[in-house]
GROMACS .gro file of C-alpha atoms in nm:
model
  325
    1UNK     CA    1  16.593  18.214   4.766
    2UNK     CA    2  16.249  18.344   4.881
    3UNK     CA    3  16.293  18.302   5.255
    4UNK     CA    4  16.616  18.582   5.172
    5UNK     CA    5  16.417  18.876   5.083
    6UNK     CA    6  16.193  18.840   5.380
    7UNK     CA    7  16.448  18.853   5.621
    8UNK     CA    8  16.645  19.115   5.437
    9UNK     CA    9  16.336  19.334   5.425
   10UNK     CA   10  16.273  19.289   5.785
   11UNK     CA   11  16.624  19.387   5.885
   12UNK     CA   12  16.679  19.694   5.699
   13UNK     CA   13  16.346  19.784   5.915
   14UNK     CA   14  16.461  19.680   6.227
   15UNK     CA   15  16.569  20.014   6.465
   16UNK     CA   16  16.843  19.740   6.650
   17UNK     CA   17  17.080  19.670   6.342
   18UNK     CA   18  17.288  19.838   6.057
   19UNK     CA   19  17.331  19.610   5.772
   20UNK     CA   20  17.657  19.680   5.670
   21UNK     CA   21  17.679  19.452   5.403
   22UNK     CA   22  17.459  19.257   5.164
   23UNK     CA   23  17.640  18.891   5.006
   24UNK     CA   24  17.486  18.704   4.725
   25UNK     CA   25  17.633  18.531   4.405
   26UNK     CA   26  17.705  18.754   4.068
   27UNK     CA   27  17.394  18.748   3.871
   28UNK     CA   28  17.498  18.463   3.607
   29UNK     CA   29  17.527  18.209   3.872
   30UNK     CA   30  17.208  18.391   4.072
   31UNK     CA   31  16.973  18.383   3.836
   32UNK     CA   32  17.007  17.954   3.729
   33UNK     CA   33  16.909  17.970   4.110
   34UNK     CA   34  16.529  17.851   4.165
   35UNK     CA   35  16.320  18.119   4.325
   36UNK     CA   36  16.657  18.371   4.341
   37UNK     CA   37  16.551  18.657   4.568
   38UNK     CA   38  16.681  19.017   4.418
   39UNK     CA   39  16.890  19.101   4.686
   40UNK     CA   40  17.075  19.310   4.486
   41UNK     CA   41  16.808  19.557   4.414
   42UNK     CA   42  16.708  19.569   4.791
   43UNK     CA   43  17.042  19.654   4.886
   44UNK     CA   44  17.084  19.929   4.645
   45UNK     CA   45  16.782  20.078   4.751
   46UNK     CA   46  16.877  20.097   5.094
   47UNK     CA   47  17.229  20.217   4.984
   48UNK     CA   48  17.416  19.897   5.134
   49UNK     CA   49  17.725  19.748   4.991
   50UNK     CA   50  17.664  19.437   4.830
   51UNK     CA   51  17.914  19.210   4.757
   52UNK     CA   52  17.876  18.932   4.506
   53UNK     CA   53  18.030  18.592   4.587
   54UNK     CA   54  18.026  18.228   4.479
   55UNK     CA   55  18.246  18.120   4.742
   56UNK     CA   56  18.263  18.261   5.113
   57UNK     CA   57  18.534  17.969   5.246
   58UNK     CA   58  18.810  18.187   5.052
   59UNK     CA   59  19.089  18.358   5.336
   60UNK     CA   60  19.020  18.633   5.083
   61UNK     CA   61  18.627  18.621   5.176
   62UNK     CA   62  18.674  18.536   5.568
   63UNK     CA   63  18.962  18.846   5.582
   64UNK     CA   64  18.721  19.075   5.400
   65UNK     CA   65  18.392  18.970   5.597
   66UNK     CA   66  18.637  19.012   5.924
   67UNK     CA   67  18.704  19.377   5.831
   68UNK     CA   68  18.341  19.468   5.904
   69UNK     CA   69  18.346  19.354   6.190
   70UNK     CA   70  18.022  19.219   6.245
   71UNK     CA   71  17.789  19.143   6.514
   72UNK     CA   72  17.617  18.865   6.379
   73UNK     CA   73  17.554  18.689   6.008
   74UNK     CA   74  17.213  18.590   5.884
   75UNK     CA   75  17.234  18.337   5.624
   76UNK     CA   76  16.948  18.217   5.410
   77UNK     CA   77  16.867  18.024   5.098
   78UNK     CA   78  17.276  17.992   5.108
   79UNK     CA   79  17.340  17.661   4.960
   80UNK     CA   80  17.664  17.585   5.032
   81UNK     CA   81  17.865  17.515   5.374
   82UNK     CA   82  18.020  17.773   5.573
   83UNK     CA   83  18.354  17.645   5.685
   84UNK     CA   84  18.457  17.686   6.088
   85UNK     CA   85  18.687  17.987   5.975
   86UNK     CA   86  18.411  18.192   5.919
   87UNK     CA   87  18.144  18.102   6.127
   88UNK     CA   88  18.394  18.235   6.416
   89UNK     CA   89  18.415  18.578   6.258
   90UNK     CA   90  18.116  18.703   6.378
   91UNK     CA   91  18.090  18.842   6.736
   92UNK     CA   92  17.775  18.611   6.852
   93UNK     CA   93  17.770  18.357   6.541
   94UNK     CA   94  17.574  18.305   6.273
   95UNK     CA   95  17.178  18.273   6.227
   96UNK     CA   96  17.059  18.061   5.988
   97UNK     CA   97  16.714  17.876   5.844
   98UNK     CA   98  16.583  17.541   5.684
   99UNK     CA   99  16.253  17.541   5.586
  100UNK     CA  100  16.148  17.206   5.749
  101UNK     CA  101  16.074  17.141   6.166
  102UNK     CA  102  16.470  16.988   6.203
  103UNK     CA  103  16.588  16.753   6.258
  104UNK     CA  104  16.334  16.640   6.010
  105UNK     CA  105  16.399  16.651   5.654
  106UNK     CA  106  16.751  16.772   5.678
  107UNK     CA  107  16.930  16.865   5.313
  108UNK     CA  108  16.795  17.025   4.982
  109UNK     CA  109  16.427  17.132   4.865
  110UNK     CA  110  16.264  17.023   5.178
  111UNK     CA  111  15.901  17.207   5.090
  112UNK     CA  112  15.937  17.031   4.741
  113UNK     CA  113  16.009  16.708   4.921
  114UNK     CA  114  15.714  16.745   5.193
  115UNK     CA  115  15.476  16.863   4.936
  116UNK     CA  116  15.545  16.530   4.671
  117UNK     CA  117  15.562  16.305   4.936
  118UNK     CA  118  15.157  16.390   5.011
  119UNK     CA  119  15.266  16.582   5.379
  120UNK     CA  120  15.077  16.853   5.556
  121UNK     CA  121  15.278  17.022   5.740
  122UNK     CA  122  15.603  17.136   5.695
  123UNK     CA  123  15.788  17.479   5.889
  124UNK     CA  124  16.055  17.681   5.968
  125UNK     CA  125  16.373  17.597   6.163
  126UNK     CA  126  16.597  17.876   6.288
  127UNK     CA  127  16.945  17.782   6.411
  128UNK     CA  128  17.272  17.892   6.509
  129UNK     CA  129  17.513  17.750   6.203
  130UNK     CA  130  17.791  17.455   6.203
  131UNK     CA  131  17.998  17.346   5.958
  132UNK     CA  132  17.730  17.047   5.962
  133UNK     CA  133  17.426  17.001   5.736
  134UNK     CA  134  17.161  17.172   5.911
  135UNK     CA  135  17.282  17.040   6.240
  136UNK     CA  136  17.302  17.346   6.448
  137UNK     CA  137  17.152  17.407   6.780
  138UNK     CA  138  16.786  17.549   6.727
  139UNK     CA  139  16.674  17.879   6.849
  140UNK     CA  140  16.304  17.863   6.744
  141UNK     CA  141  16.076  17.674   6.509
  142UNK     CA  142  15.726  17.756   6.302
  143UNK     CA  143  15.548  17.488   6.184
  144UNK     CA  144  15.306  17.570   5.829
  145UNK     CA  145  15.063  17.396   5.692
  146UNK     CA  146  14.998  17.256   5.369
  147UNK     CA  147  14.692  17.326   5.198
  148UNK     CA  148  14.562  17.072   4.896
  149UNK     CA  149  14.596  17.315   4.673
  150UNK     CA  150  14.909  17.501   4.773
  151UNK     CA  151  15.216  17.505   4.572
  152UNK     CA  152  15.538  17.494   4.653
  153UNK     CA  153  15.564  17.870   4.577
  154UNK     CA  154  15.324  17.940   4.827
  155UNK     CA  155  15.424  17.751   5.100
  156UNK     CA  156  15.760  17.870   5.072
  157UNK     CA  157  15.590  18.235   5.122
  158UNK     CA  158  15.451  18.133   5.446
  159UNK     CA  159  15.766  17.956   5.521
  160UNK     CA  160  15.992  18.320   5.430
  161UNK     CA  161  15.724  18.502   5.634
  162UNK     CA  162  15.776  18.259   5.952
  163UNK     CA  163  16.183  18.308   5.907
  164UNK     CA  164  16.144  18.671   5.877
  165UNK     CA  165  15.890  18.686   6.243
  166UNK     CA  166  16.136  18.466   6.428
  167UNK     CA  167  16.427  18.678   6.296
  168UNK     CA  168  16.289  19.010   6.421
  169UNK     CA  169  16.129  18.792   6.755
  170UNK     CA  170  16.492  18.697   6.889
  171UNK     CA  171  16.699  19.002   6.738
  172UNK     CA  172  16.786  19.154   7.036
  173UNK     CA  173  16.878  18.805   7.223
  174UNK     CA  174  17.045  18.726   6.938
  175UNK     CA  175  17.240  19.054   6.969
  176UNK     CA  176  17.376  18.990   7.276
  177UNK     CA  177  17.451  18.630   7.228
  178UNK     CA  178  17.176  18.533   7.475
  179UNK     CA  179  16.936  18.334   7.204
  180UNK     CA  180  16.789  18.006   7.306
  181UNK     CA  181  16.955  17.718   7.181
  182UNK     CA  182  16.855  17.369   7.214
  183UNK     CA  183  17.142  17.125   7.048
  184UNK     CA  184  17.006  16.839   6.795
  185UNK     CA  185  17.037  16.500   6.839
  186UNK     CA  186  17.277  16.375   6.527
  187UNK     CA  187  17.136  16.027   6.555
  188UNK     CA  188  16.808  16.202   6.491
  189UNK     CA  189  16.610  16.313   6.199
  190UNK     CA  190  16.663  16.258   5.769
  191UNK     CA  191  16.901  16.391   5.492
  192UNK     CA  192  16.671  16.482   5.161
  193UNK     CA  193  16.848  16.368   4.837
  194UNK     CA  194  16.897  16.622   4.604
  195UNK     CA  195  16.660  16.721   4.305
  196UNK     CA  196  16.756  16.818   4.002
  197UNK     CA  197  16.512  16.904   3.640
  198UNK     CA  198  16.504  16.534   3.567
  199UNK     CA  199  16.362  16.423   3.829
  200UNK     CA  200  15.998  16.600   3.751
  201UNK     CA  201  15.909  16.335   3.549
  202UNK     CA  202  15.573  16.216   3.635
  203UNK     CA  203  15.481  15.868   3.685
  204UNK     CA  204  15.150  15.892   3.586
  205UNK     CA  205  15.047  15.515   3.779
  206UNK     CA  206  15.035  15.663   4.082
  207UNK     CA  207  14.753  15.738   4.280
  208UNK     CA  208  14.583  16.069   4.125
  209UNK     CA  209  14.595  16.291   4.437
  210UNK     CA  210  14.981  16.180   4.417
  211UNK     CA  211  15.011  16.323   4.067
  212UNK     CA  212  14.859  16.635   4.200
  213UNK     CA  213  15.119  16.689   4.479
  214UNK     CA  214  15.402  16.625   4.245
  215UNK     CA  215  15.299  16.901   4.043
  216UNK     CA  216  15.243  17.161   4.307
  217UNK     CA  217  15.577  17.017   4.410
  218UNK     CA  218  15.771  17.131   4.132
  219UNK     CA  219  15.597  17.442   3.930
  220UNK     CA  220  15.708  17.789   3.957
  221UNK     CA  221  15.952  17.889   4.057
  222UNK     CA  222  16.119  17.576   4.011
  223UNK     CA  223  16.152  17.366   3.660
  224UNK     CA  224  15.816  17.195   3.660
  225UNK     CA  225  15.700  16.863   3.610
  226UNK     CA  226  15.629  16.664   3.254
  227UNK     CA  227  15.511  16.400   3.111
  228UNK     CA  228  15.685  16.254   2.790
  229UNK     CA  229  15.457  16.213   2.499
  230UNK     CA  230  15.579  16.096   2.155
  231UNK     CA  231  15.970  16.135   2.224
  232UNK     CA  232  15.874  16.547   2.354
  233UNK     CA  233  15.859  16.665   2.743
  234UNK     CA  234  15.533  16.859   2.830
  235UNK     CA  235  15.536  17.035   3.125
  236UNK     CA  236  15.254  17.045   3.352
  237UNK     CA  237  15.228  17.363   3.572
  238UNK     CA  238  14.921  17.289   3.750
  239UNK     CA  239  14.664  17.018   3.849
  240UNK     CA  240  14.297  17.038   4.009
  241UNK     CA  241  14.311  16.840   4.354
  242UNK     CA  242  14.147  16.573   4.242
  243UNK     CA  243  13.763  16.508   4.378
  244UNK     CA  244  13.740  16.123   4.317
  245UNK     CA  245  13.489  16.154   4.081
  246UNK     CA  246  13.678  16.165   3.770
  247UNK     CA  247  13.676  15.908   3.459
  248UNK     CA  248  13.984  15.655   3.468
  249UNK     CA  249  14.182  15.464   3.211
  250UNK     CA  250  14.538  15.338   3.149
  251UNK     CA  251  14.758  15.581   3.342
  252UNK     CA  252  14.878  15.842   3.124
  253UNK     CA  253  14.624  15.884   2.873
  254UNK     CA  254  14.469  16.165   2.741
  255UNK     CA  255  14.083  16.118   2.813
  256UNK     CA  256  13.967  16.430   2.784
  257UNK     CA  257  14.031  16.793   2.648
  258UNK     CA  258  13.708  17.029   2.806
  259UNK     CA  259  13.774  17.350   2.660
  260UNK     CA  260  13.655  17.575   2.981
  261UNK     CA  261  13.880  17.321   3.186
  262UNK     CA  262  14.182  17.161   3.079
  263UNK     CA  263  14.307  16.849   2.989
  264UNK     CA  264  14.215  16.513   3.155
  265UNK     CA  265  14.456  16.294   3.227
  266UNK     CA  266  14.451  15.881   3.364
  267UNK     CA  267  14.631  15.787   3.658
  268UNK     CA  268  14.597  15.489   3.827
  269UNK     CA  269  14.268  15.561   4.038
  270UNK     CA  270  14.045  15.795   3.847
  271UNK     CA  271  14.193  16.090   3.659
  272UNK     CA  272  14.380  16.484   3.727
  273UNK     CA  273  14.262  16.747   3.556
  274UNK     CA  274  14.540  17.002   3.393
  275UNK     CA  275  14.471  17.318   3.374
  276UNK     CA  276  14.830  17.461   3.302
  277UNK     CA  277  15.088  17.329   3.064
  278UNK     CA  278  15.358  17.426   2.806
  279UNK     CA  279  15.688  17.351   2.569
  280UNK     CA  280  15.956  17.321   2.782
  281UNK     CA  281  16.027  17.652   2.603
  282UNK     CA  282  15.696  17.810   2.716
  283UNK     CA  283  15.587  17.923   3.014
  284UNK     CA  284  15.268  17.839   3.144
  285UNK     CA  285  14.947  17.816   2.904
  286UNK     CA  286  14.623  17.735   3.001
  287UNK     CA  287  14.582  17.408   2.890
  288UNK     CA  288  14.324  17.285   2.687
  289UNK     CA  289  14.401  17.552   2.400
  290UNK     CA  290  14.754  17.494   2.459
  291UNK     CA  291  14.686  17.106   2.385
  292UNK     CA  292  14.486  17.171   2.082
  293UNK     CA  293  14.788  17.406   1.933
  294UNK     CA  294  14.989  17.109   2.032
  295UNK     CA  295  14.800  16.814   1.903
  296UNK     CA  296  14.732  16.661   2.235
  297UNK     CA  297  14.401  16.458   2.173
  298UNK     CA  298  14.202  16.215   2.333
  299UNK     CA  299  14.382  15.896   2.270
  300UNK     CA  300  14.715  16.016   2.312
  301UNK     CA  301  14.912  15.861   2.596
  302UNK     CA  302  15.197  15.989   2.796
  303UNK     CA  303  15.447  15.742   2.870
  304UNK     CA  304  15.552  15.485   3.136
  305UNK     CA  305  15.829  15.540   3.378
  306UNK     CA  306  16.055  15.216   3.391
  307UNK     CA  307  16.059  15.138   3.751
  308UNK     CA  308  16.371  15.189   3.837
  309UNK     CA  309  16.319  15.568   3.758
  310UNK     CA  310  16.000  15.589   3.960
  311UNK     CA  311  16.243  15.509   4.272
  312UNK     CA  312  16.512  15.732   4.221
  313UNK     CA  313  16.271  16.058   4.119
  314UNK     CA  314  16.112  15.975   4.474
  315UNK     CA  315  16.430  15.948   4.616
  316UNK     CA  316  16.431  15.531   4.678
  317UNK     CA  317  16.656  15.446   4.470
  318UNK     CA  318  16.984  15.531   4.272
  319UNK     CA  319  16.996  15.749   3.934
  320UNK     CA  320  16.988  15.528   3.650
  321UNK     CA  321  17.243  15.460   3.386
  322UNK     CA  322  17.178  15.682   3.117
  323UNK     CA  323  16.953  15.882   3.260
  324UNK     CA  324  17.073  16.242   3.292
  325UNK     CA  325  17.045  16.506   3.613
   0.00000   0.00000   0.00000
């Protein structure tokens, strides 16, 4: 993940460590990864042994971490659970990172979540792991705000850069096993539902600065948001925050294409202007040639989400049946 390269970068600079290994999963499994960080080339540029591992719970993986005998692990953008086996191997733990202010917003794709759900600000939470989900004891936290026309890609920038200052802020307390820690309150805080491509979909009767945090939500580097229109996904990459001035309609329809623009589109107040879109195939065109390529014209409408959808993509509701992940 992003937040991985900043704090690998800032270690291999760092006078007070020697990185004597660098973990991350073979590059098959890497690369289906949203916003995968090449760790690999990193390490072989600094000449560090990288291993490359799926699963880090295996007495094979805890024995072979043991034997280098380390001082301390810093995990980030890992997605899955370290078990109690090996958080004990290192000397003075191990350091980890969610990119939300815990115990808010525990779970996956927090800065997606904060962004969609129209928030402002949104952070950085170091922590000394658990075998919980993000339930460790905190060392420090960096809150980062939200711009209206950030996107997730570059809050999670700010959000690696944050991780990466805190990392380098407590290294030597955190050398010595003398780091602040300040326990959470289970009882306290949210677990985010998972997201998966399906979920872009964009309900286009929403509010229109709602369909513009959606999008900013989900474009690159993750799979984007779309619209269905005449059976086929269209993915929209990127929106204008929208003034209030703009023409309305039924939600969904095409209402304009302005050739030095993009392509205007009805929600349910007003309208969002698109200036990036695609085939699911694509990647990002700007949009109003892309739509005449396409056929999109005024008149064409994208189509309703059934309401049961519309909860589950904003996490209020169950998937579904028949609706795939």
């Amino acid at each position: 993940m992003h937040e991985a390269q900043a704090a690998l970068t800032a270690l291999l600079r760092s006078p007070l460590v020697r990185v004597t290994a660098v973990i991350t999963p073979p590059d098959e499994n890497r690369n289906r990864l949203s916003g995968a960080a090449d760790l690999p080339g990193a390490a072989r540029a600094a000449g560090v042994p990288l291993l490359r591992e799926n699963e880090l719970n295996t007495p094979e993986m805890v024995a072979r971490i043991q034997a280098l005998d380390p001082d301390l692990m810093v995990v980030v953008g890992w997605t899955r659970l370290l078990g109690p086996e090996l958080l004990s191997v290192p000397r003075y733990g191990c350091v980890g990172f969610h990119a939300s202010l815990l115990p808010r917003h525990r779970g996956r794709a927090p800065v997606n979540w904060a962004i969609l759900r129209g928030e402002r600000v949104t952070g950085n939470t170091m922590m000394m792991l658990d075998p919980g989900v993000d339930t460790g004891d905190i060392v420090d936290q960096r809150a980062v705000v939200i711009g209206p026309e950030d996107t997730c890609g570059t809050v999670y920038d700010r959000v690696a850069q944050a991780g990466a200052d805190m990392l380098l802020a407590h290294l030597p307390a955190l050398l010595t096993g003398t780091a602040p820690r300040r326990p959470q309150d289970p009882a306290e805080g949210d677990v985010l539902p998972r997201r998966t491509p399906a979920m872009g979909i964009i309900d286009w009767d929403r509010p229109a600065s709602a369909v513009h945090d959606w999008v900013r939500a989900l474009t690159t580097p993750y799979p984007g948001a779309f619209g269905v229109l005449d059976g086929e996904r269209v993915m929209i990459w990127r929106t204008l925050p929208p003034s209030g001035d703009e023409p309305g309609g039924p939600p969904g329809s095409v209402l304009a294409v302005e050739p030095d623009r993009g392509v205007l589109v009805a929600t349910r107040t007003g309208g969002v202007l698109v200036t990036r879109m695609s085939s699911p195939s694509e990647p990002p065109h700007p949009a109003a040639p892309w739509s005449l390529r396409a056929g999109v014209r005024p008149g064409h409408r994208f189509e309703a989400v059934p309401d049961g959808v519309a909860r589950w993509v904003l996490g209020e509701g169950p998937r579904p049946e028949g609706v795939t992940r």
